Every structure is written in C-alpha cells, then in structure tokens.
Tab-separated table of C-alpha atoms and ligand atoms in Angstrom:
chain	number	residue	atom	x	y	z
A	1	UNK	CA	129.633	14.761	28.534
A	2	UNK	CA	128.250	11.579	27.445
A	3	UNK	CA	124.475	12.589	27.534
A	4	UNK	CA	124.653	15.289	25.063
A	5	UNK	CA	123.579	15.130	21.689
A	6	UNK	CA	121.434	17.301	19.097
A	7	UNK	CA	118.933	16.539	16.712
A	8	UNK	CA	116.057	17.885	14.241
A	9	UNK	CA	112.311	18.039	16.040
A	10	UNK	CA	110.429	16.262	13.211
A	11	UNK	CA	107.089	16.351	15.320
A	12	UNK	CA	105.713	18.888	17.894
A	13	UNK	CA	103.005	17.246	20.333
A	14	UNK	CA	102.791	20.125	22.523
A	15	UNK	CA	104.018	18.451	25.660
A	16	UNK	CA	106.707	16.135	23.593
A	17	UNK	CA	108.486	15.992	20.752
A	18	UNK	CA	109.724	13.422	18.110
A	19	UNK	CA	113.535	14.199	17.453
A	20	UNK	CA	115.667	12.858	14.660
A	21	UNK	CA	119.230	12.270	15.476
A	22	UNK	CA	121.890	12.544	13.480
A	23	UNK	CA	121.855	8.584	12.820
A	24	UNK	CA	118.427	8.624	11.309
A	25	UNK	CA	117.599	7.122	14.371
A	26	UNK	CA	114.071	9.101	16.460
A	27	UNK	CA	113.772	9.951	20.168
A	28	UNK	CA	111.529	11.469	21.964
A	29	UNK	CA	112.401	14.724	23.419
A	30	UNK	CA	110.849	16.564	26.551
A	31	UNK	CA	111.015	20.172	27.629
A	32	UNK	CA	112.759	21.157	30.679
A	33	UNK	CA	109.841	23.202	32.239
A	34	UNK	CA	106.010	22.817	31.642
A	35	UNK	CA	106.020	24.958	28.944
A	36	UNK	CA	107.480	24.135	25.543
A	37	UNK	CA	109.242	26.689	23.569
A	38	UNK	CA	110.609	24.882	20.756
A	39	UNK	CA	108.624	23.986	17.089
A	40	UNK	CA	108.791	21.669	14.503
A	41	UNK	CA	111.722	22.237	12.223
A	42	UNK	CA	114.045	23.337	15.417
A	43	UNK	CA	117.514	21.934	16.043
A	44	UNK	CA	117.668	20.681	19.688
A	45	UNK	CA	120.592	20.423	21.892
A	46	UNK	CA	119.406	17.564	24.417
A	47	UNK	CA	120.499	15.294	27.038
A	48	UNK	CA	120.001	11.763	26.850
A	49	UNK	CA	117.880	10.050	29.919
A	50	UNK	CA	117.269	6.608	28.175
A	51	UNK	CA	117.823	4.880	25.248
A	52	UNK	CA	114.690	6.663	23.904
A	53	UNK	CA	114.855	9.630	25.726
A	54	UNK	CA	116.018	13.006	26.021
A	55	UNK	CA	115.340	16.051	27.801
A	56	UNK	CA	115.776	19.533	25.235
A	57	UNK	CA	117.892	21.626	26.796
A	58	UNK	CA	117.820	24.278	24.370
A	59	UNK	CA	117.012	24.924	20.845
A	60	UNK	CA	119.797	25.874	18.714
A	61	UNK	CA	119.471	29.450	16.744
A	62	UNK	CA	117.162	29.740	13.711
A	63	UNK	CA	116.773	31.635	10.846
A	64	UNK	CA	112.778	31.608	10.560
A	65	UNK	CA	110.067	31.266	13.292
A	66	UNK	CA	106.869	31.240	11.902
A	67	UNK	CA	104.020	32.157	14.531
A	68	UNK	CA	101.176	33.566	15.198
A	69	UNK	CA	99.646	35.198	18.252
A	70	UNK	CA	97.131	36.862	20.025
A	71	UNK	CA	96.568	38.891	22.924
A	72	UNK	CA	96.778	35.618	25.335
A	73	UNK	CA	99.162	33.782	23.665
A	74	UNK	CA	101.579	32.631	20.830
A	75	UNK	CA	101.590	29.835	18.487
A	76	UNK	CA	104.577	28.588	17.108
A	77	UNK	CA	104.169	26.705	13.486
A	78	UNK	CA	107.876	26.370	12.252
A	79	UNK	CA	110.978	27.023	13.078
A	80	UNK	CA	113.774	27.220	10.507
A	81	UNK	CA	111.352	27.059	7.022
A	82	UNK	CA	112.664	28.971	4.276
A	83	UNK	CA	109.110	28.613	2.557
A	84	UNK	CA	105.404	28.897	3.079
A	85	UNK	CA	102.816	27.233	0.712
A	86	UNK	CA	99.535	28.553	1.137
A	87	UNK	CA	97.619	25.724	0.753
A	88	UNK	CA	93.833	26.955	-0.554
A	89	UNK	CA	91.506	25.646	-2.418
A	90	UNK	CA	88.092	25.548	-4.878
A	91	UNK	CA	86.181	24.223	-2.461
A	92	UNK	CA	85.584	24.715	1.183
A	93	UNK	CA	86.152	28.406	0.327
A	94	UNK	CA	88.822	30.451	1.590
A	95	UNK	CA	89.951	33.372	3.579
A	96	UNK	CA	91.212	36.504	2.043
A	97	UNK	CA	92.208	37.741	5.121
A	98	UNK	CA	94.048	34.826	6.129
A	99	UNK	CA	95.944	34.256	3.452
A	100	UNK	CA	97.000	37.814	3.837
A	101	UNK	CA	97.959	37.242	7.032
A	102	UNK	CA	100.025	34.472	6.822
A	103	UNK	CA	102.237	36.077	3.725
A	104	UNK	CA	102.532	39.220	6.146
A	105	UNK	CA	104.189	36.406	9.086
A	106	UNK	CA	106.198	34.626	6.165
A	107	UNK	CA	107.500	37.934	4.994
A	108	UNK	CA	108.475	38.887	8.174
A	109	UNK	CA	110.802	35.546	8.321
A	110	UNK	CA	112.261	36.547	5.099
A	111	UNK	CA	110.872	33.525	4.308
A	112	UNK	CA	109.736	33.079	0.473
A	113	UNK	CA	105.572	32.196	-0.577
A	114	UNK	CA	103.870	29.643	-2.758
A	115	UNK	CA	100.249	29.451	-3.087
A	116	UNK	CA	98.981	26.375	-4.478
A	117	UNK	CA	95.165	26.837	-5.285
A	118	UNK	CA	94.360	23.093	-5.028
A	119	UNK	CA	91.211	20.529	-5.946
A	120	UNK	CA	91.878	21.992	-9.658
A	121	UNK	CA	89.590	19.447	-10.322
A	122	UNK	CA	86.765	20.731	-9.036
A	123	UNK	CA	86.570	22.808	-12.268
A	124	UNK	CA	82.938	24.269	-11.812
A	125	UNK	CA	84.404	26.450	-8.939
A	126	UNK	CA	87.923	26.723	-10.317
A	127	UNK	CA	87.381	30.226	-11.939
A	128	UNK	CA	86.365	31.975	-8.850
A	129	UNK	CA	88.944	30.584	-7.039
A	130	UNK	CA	91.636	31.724	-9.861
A	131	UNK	CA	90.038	34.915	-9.702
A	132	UNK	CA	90.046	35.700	-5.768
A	133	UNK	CA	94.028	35.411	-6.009
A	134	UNK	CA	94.592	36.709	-9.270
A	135	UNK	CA	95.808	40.086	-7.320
A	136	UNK	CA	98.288	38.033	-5.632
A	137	UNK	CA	99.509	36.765	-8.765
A	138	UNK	CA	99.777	40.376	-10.287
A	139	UNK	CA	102.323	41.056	-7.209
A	140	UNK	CA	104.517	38.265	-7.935
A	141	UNK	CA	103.865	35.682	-5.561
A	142	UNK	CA	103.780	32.370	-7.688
A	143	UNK	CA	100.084	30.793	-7.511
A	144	UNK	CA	100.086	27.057	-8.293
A	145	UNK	CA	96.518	25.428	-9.541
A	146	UNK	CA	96.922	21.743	-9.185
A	147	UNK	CA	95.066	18.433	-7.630
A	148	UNK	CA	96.610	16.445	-4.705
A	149	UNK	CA	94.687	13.980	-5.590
A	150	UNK	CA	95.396	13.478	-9.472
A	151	UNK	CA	98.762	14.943	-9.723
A	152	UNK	CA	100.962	17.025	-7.226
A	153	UNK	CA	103.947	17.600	-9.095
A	154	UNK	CA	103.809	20.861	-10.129
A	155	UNK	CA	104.923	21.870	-7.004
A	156	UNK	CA	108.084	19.588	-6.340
A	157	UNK	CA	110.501	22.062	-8.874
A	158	UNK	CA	109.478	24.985	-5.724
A	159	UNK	CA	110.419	22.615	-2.960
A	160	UNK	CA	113.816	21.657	-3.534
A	161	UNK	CA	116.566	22.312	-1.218
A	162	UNK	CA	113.509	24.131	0.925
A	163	UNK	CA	112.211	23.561	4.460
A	164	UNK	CA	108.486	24.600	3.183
A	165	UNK	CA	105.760	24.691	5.275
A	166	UNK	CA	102.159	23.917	4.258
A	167	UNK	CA	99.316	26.391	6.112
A	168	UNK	CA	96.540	26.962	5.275
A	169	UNK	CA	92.593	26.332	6.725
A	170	UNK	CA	91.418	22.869	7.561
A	171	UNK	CA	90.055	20.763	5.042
A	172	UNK	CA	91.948	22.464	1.508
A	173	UNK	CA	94.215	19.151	1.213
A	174	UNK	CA	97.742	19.888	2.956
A	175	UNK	CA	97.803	16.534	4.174
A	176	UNK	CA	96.786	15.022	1.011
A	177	UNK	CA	99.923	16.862	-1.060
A	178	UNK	CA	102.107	15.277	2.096
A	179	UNK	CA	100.508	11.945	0.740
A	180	UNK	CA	100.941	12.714	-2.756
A	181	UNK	CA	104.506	13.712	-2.559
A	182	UNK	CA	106.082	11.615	0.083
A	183	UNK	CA	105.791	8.079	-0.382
A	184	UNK	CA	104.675	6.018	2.657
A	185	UNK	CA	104.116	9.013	4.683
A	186	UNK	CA	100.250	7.923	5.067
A	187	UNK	CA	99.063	11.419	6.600
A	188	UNK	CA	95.711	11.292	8.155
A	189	UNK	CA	93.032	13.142	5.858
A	190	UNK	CA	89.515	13.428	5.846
A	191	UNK	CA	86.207	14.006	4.104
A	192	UNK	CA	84.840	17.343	5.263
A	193	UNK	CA	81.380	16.937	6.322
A	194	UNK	CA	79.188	19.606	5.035
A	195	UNK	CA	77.321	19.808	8.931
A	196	UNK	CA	78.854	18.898	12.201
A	197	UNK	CA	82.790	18.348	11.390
A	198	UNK	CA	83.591	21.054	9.470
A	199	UNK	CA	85.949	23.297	11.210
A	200	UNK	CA	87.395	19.915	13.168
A	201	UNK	CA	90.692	19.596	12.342
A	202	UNK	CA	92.337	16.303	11.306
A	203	UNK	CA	95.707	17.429	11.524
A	204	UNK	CA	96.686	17.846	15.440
A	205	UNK	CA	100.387	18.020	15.104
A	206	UNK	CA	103.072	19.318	12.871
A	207	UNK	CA	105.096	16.750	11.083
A	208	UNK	CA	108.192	17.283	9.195
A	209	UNK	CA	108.796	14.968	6.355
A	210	UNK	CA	111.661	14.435	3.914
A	211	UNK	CA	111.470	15.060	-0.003
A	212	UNK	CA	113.355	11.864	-2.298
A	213	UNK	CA	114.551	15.055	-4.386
A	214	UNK	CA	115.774	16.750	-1.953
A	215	UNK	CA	114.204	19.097	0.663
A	216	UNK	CA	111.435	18.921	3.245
A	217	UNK	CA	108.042	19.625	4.185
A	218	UNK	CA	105.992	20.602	7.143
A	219	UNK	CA	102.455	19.457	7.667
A	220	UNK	CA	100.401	21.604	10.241
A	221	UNK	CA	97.309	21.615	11.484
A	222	UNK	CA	94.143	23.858	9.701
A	223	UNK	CA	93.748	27.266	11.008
A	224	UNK	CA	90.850	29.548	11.385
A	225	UNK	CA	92.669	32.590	12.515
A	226	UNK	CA	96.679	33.881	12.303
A	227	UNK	CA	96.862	36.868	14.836
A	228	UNK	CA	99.685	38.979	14.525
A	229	UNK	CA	100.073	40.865	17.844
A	230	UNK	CA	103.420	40.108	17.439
A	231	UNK	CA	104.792	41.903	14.704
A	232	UNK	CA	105.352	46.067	15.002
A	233	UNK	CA	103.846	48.047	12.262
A	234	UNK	CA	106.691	48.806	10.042
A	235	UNK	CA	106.900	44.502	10.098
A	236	UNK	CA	103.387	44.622	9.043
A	237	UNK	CA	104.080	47.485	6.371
A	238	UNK	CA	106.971	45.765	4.912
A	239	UNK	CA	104.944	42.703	4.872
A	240	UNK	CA	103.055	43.835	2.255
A	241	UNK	CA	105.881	44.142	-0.216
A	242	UNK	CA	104.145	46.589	-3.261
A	243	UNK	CA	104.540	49.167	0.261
A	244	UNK	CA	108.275	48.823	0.061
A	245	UNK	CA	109.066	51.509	-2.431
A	246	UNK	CA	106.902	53.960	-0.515
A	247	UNK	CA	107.859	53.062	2.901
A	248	UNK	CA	110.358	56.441	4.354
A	249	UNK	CA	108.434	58.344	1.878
A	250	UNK	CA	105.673	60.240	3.566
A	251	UNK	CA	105.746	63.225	5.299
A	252	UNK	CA	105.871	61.916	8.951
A	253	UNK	CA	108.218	59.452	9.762
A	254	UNK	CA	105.591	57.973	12.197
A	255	UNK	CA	102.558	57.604	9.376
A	256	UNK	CA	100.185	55.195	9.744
A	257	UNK	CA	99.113	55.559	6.019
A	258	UNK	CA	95.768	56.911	7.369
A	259	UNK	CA	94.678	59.990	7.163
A	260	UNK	CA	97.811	62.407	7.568
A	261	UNK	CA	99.026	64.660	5.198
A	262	UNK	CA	101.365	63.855	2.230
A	263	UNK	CA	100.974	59.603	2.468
A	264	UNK	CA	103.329	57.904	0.043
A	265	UNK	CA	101.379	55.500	0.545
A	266	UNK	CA	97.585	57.021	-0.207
A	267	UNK	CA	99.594	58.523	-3.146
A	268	UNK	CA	100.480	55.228	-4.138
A	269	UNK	CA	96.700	54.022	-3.576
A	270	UNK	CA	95.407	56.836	-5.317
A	271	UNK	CA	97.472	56.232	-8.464
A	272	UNK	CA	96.733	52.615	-8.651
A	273	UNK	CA	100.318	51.738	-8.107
A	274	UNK	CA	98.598	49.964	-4.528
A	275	UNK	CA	95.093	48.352	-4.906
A	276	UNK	CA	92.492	49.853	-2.892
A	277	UNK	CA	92.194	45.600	-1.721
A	278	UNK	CA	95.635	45.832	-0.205
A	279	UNK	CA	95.174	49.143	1.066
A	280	UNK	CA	91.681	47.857	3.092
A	281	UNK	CA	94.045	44.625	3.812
A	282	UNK	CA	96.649	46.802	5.370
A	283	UNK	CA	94.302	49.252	7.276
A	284	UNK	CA	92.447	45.869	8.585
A	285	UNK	CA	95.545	44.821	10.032
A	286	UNK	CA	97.008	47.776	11.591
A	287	UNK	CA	93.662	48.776	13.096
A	288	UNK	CA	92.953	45.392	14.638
A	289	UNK	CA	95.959	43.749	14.857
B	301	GTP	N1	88.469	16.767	-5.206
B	301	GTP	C1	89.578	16.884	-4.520
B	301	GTP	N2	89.586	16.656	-3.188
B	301	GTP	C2	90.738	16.796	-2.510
B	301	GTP	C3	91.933	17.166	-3.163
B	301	GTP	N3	92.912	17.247	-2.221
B	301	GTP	C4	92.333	16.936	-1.048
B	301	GTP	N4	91.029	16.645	-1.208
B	301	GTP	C5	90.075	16.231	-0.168
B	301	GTP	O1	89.880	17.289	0.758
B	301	GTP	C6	89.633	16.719	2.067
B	301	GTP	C7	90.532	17.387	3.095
B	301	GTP	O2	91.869	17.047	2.821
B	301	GTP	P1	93.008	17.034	3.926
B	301	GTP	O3	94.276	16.732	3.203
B	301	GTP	O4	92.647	16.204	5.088
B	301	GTP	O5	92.981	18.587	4.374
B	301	GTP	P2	93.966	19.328	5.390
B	301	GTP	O6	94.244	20.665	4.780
B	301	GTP	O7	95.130	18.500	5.718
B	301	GTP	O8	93.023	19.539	6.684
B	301	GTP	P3	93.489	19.710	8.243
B	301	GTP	O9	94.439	18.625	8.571
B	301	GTP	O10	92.207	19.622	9.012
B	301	GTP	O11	94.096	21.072	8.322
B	301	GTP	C8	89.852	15.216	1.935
B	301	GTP	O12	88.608	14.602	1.798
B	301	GTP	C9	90.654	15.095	0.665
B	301	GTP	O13	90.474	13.873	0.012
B	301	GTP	C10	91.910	17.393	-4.572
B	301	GTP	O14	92.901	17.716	-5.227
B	301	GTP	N5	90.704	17.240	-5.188
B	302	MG	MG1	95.861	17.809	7.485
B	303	ZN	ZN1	101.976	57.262	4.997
C-alpha cells in the first residue's frame, strides 16, 4: 500500500494533530471519526491523503497513557512518557491535592516522578514552598528547587533517554523550562495577572519537543483539577507507594483502610510508618474519587 506510513504525534490540537515522520519531515494528521482518541507522544499508523496529509488510522500500542477523568469525560495528556515532572512553584501557590493526584496517575503508568519546585528565586517564599513537599521528599520522590528563568539545568541529568512530561497548574513556568532547555523552541508564556487572567491558561496544546542530549519533553497545558474516576482502588492504593508493604495485609481482602478491623494500613498510620497527611490524602481520594 502506498498510502501507509507511521509517525510520532508531536502536537495534539484536539481535532488535528502535528505528526513527525520518520524523515524529520511534519504532517498533519486527522482522526477517522469526530472524536480523537490518540495523545501527544502516540505512534500513529496513518494513511497519506496529500502531500501534507494523513488520516490516523490507528495508534500503535503504548506503554504509558497518562489521563485524567471525570464522571463526563476523559482527558488524555501523554501517551508513551516514561516520566512526569511536577512542575510547582514559590509563587502562584500550589495544590497539595493535585500534586497528589497526578503522582497517583503517573504511578499507575509505572511511569517514574520529578518534582521541580521552581521560581527558586523568589527566595522570600522559597521556604514554605520547600516545606509543603518536604514529605514528598522523605518518600523518595526526587524534588528539584531551581529557576527557569536563571538556570534550568539541574534537571537535564533526570531527562535523558526519557519521554517526560511537564504538569502541573497554570502559571508555575512549564513553558518557560521548555524555553530554557530547548533552544529555539520559543513556547508561549505569560505574566500571571494577579486579577482577571489568572486561571487562563497560556498553554492550549501539548507539544512534544526534542532534548540536544538526548530525550524529550512534553509541554501541556495548566490544570486546575486531575480526576481519577478512572483508576480502581487497589490502582489508587498502590499509587501511593509507602502503602505497598501493607497492601494484602489486613484482615479483609476487600479493606478500604477505613474503619474495619485489623487495617495494615491504620496500623501502619498509627505507628508513623504512614503520615496521617497521606492517610487524609488517600481517604480524600477513595471517598471522592
Ligand atoms: N521569577 C520567576 N518567574 C518565572 C520563573 N519561571 C517562570 N516564571 C514566570 O511565570 C509565569 C508563567 O510561566 P509559564 O511558563 O507561562 O507557565 P506555564 O506553567 O507554562 O503556564 P500554562 O501554560 O498556563 O500552564 C511567566 O511570567 C514566567 O516568566 C522563574 O524561575 N522565576
Ligand atoms: Mg505553558
Ligand atoms: Zn486495610
């Protein structure tokens, strides 16, 4: 067949995509039916229509999908990333809840997590800020203080030979590390405005770019919420990895870490081996979904 060919969706516009052929060479990709399935970071099978043209016939398998959801529908962020980086930072302030969130939908993946607490530079409101994730820290998950806008190296040794993706809430500087470590990439950032704008989004798309040292990145759009509707409980538990020792432990194999009887997990609570934080984080979650 002459008209197939595959490629890598580099940008997701909703109704279109931008796909990068083998060649280095971009075309713009369209799903078959109304609705589009496929994210940025997905391999494509497609067939061409024009010389810049193709319709997606299918998206190859993957080995992450990173999405969130709600009762009404889902929203796909990434397909194929090996890596979140929680992008937060001194100032706007963040969401604990979140950034909980979105580790629970990256663990899921199997995909790994990097939190980069940026605007270091904004050092009046940099100990807070080191403080509100220090308990993220204490579980392992690498916290990264840097500025995007002075220096954004520290990152670079945790992105080689990753697909990362950068999430976080609009306005904490994911599209400024995109500028900082991809030359030429001129990613649209603003000034938040402390009235009207904030909460507008400058981001609208995803964007994969590629890393000179190998690697790639995904920018996405600012979030306000990350509903997990999707994911079952024991996905939820096992997102929260201090549970994992515990998890199979308690008394009934159907525990909801509540109230029954003989919790592993309560134990665990009640001997400080889980913080009482995570343990509110977790019953947050499984209550509301
Ligand atoms: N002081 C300081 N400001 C920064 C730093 N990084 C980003 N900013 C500013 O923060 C504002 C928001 O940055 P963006 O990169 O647009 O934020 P974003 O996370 O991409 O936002 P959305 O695209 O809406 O999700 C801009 O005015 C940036 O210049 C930093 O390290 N220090
Ligand atoms: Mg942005
Ligand atoms: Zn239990």
């Amino acid at each position: 067949m002459s008209g197939a060919l595959e490629g890598t969706i580099v940008a997701a516009f909703g109704r279109h995509y931008e796909v990068l052929l083998a060649d280095d060479s971009l075309i713009t990709g369209f799903p078959r039916g109304k609705k589009s399935t496929c994210a940025c970071g997905d391999r494509v099978a497609m067939e061409r229509a024009s010389l810049d043209q193709a319709q997606i016939l299918r998206h190859l398998p993957r080995t992450s999908l990173l999405y969130r959801s709600d009762a009404y529908r889902e929203k796909l962020i990434a397909a194929n990333a090996t890596q979140i980086v929680l992008v937060v930072a001194t100032e706007p302030s963040f969401s604990d809840e979140l950034l909980t969130r979105a580790l629970v939908a990256a663990e899921s993946q199997g995909m790994r997590s990097v939190i980069v607490l940026n605007k270091a530079d904004l050092t009046e409101r940099l100990p807070q800020a080191r403080g509100r994730l220090a308990y993220l820290k204490a579980l392992g998950y690498p916290v990264l203080e840097l500025s995007a806008r002075a220096d954004a190296a520290p990152l670079l040794p945790f992105l080689a030979g990753e697909l990362s993706v950068l999430v976080g809430q609009s306005g904490m500087g994911k599209s400024t590390l995109i500028n900082a470590l991809v030359p030429g990439a001129l990613a649209a950032t603003r000034e938040i405005s402390t009235a009207l704008d904030s909460g507008k989004h400058t981001t609208t798309h995803a964007r994969l770019y590629r890393l000179a040292h190998g690697g790639s990145l995904i920018d996405s759009p600012g979030l306000q919420e990350f509903g997990l509707t999707h994911l079952s409980s024991s996905a939820i538990e096992e997102g929260f990895i201090e549970f994992r020792p515990y998890l199979g432990c308690c008394r009934f194999n159907d525990c909801r870490h509540q109230s029954e009887p003989n919790c592993a997990i309560k134990q665990a609570v009640a001997a400080a081996l889980i913080s009482d934080r995570r343990y509110e984080q977790f019953l947050r979650l499984t209550t509301r979904g």
